[in-house]
Tab-separated table of C-alpha atoms in Angstrom:
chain	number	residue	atom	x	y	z
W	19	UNK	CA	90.619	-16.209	26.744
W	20	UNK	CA	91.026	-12.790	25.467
W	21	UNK	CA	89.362	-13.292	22.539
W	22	UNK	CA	90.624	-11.251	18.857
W	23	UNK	CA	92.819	-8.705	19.704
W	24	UNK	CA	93.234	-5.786	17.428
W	25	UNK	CA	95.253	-2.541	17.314
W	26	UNK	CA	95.174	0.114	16.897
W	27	UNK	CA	91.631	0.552	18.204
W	28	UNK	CA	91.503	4.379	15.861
W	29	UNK	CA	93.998	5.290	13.146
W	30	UNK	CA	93.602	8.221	11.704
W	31	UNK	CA	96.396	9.170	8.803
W	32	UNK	CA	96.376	11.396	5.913
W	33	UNK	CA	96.141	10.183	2.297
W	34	UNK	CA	99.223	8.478	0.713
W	35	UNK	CA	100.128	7.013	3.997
W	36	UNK	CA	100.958	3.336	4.584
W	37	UNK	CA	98.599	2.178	7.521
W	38	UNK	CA	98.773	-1.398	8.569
W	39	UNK	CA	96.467	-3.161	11.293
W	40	UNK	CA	96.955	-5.699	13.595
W	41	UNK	CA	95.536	-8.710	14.570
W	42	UNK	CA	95.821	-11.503	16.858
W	43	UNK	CA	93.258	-14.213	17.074
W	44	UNK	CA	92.390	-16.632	19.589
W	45	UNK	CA	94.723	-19.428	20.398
W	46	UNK	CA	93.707	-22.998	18.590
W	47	UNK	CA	91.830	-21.146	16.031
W	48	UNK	CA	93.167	-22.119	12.416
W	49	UNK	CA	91.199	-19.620	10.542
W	50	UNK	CA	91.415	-15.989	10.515
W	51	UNK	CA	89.173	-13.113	8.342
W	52	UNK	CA	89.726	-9.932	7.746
W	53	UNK	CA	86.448	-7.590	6.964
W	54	UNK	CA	85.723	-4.205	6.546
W	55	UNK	CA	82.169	-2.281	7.254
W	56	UNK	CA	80.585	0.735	6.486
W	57	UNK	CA	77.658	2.357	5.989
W	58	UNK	CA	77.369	1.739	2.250
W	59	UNK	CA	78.167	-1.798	1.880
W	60	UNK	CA	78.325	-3.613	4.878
W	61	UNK	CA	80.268	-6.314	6.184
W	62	UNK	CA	82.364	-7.227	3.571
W	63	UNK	CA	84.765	-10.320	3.568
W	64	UNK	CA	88.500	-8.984	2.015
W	65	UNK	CA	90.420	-12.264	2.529
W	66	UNK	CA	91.262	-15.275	5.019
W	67	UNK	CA	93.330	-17.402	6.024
W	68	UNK	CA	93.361	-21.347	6.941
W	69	UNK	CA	96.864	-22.775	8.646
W	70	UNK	CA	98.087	-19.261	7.661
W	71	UNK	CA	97.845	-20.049	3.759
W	72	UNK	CA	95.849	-17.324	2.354
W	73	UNK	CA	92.838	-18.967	0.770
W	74	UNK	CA	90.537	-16.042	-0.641
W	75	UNK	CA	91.975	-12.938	-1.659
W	76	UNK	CA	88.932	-11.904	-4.085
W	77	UNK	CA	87.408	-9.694	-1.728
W	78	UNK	CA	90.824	-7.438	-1.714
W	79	UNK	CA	89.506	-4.508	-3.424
W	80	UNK	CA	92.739	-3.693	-5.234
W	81	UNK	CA	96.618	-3.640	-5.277
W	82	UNK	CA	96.903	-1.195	-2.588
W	83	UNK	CA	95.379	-3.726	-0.248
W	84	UNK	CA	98.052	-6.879	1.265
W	85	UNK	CA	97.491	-8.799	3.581
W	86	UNK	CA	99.881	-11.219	5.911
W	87	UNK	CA	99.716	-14.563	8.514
W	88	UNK	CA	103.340	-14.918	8.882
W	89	UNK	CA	102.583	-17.482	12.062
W	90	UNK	CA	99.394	-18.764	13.901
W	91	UNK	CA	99.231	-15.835	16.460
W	92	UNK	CA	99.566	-12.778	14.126
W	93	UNK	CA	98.179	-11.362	11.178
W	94	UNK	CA	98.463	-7.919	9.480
W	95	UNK	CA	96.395	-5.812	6.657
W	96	UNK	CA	98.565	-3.043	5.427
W	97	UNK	CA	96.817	-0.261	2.826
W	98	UNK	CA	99.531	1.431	0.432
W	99	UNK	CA	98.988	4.118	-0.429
W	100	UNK	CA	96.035	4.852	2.049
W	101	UNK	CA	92.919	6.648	0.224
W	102	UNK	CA	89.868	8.578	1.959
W	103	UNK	CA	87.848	6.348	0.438
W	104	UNK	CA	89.630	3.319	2.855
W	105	UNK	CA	87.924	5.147	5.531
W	106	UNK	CA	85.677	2.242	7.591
W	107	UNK	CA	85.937	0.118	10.588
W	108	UNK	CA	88.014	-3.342	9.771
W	109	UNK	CA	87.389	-6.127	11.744
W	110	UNK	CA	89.396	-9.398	11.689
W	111	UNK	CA	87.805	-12.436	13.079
W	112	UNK	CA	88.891	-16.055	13.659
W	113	UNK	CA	87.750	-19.648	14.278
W	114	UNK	CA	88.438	-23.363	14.477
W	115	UNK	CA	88.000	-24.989	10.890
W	116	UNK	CA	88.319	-28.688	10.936
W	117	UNK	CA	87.802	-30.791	7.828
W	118	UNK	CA	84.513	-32.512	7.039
W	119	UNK	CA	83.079	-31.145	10.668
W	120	UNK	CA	80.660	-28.968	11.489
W	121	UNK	CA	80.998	-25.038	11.909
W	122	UNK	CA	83.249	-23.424	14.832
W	123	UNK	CA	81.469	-19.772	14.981
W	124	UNK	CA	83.320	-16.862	13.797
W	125	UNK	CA	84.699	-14.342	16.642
W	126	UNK	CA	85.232	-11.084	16.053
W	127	UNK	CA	87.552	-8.110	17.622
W	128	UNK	CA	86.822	-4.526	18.528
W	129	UNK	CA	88.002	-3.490	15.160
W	130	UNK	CA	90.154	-0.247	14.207
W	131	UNK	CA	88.311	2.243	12.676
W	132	UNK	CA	90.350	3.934	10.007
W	133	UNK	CA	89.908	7.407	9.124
W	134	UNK	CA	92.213	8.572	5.809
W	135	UNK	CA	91.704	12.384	5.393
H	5	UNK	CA	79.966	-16.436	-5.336
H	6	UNK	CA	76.885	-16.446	-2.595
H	7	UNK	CA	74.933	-13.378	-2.306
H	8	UNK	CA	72.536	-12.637	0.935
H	9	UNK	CA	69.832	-10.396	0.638
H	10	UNK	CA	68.111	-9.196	4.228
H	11	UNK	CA	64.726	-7.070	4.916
H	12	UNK	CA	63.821	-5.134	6.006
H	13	UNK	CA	66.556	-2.323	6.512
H	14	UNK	CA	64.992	-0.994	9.741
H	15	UNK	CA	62.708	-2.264	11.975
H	16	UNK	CA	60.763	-0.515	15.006
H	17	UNK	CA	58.852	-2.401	17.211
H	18	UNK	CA	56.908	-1.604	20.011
H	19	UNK	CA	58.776	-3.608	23.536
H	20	UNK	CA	57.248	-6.566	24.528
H	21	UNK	CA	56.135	-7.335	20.688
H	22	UNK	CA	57.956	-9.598	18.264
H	23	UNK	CA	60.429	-8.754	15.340
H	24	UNK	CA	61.106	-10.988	12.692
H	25	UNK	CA	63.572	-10.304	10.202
H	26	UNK	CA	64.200	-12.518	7.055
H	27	UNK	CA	67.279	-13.263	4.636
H	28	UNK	CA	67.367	-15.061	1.434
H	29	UNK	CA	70.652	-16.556	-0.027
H	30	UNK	CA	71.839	-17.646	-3.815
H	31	UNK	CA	73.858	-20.392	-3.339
H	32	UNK	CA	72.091	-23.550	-3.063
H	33	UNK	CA	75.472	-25.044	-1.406
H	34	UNK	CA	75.489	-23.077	1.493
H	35	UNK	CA	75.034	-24.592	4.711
H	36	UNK	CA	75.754	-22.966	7.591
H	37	UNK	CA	74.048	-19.433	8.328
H	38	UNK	CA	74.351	-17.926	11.850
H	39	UNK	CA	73.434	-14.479	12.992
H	40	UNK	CA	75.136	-11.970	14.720
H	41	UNK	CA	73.962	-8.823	17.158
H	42	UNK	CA	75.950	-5.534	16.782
H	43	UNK	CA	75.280	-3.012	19.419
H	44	UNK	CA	76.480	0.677	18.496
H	45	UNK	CA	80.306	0.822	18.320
H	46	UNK	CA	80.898	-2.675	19.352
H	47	UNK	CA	81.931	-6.002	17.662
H	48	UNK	CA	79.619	-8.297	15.864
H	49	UNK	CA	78.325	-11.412	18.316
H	50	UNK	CA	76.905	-14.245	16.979
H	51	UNK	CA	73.539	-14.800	19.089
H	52	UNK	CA	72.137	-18.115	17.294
H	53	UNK	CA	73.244	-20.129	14.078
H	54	UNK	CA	71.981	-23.130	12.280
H	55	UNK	CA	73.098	-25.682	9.708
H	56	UNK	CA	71.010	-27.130	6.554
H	57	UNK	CA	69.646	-30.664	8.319
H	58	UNK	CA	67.452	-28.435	10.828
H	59	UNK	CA	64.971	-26.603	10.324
H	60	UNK	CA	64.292	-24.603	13.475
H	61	UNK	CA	66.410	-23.866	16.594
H	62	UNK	CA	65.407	-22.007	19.441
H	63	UNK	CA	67.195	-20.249	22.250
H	64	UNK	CA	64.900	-18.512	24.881
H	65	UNK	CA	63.294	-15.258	22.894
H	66	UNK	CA	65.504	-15.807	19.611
H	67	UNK	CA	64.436	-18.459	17.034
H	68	UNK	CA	65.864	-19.302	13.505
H	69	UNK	CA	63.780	-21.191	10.437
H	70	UNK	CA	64.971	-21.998	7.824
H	71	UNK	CA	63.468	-23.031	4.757
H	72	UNK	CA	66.186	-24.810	1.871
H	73	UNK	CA	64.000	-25.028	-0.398
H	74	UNK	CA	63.179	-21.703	-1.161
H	75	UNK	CA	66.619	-20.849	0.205
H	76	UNK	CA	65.822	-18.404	3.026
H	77	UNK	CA	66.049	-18.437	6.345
H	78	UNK	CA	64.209	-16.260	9.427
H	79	UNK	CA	65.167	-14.716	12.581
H	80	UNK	CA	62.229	-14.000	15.290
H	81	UNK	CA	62.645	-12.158	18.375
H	82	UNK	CA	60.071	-12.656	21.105
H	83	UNK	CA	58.802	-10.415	23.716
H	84	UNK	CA	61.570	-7.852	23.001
H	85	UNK	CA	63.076	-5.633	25.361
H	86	UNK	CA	65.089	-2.362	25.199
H	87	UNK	CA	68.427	-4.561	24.799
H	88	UNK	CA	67.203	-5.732	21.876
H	89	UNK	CA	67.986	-2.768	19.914
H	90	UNK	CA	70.855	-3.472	17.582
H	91	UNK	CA	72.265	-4.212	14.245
H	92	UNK	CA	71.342	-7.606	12.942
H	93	UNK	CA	73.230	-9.742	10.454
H	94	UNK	CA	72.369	-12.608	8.809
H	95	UNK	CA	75.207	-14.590	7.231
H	96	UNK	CA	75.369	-18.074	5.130
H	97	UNK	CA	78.319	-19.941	4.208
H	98	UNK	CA	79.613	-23.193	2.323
H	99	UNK	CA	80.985	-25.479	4.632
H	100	UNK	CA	82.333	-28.070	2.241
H	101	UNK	CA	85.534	-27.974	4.167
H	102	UNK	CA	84.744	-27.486	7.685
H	103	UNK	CA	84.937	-23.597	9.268
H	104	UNK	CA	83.460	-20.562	8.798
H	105	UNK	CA	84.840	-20.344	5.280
H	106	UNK	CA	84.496	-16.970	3.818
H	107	UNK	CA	81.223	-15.876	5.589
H	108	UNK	CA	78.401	-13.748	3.220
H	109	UNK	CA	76.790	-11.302	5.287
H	110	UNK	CA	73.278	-9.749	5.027
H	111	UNK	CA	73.260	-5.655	5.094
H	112	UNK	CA	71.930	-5.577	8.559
H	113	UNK	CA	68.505	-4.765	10.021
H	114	UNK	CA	68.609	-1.998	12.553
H	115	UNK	CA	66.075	-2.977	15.457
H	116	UNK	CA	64.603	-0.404	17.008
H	117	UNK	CA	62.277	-1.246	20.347
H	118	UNK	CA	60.577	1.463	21.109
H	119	UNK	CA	59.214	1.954	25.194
């Protein structure tokens, strides 16, 4: 398997710009995450997906921020307008959720690593 | 929502000495709580994980405690070696539907093993 596959692997774009990542996660798996790091504040969750139905949106940090699963094999995170301060690495990850069973661990991609100047 | 606290920050240790880094968590609901290794500029890999009805699991150098009623939980590296050095994450979830739902991660511990 190929594991999470995620482009572009650097974007860099100037502020105001619509920038929109890519993701495809591994085939079978029923959940995908989206989550962005950086140096301040970590790995932090920003929403995912079970069956493609969005089920947590909190972590969106604002309006700007939308997020899509139109089918099992494809998800995108679009940021409009970009800011400098959406500058990080996002990483989208996915796994096998079944109900009532244990834990499929989370795989992650290479992530992009956004730079808004 | 759950809220994971990890220590320390950084962490240098001479190689062939053990590291131990700890996490506590909130949410008395969570259940699952795997870690992951980040090596510089690469993608977060989970190295060891384990749920609430166990209390230690061991693979080879890497061991995980966890303790549910005080609601933290322990990773310990053994006789470490240069390839050790990393990024370490500690992470606890609620599994009341099955899946890593919605992951909480730790801030990370950067391991340093010094020669």
């Amino acid at each position: 398997d190929a594991g999470v596959i995620q482009s572009p692997r650097h974007e860099v774009t100037e502020m105001g710009q619509e920038v929109t990542l890519r993701c495809k996660p591994i085939s079978g798996h029923n959940s995908l995450f989206w989550y962005r790091q950086t140096m301040m504040r970590g790995l932090e969750l920003l929403i995912y997906f079970n069956n493609n139905v969005p089920i947590d949106d909190s972590g969106m940090p604002e309006d700007r921020f939308s997020a899509k699963m139109p089918n099992a094999s494809f998800s995108t995170l679009k940021i409009q307008p970009s800011e400098p301060r959406d500058s990080a690495v996002y990483f989208c990850a996915s796994s096998l959720s079944v109900w009532k069973t244990v834990n499929s661990p989370l795989h992650f991609g290479n992530g992009t690593r956004l730079t808004v100047t | 929502g759950e809220n994971v606290e990890q220590h320390p920050s950084t962490l240098s240790v001479q190689e062939g000495d053990s590291a131990v880094i700890k996490c506590t968590y909130s949410d008395s609901a969570s259940n699952y709580f795997p870690w992951y290794k980040q090596e510089l500029g690469k993608r977060p890999q989970l190295i060891i994980d384990i749920r609430s009805n166990v209390g230690e699991k061991k693979d080879q150098r890497i061991a995980v405690t966890l303790n549910k009623t005080a609601k933290h939980f322990s990773l310990h590296i053994t006789e470490t070696q240069p390839e050790d050095s990393a990024v370490y994450f500690c992470a606890a979830s609620i599994n009341s539907g099955g899946g890593a739902d919605g992951l909480t991660f730790g801030k990370g511990t950067h391991l340093i093993i010094q020669p």
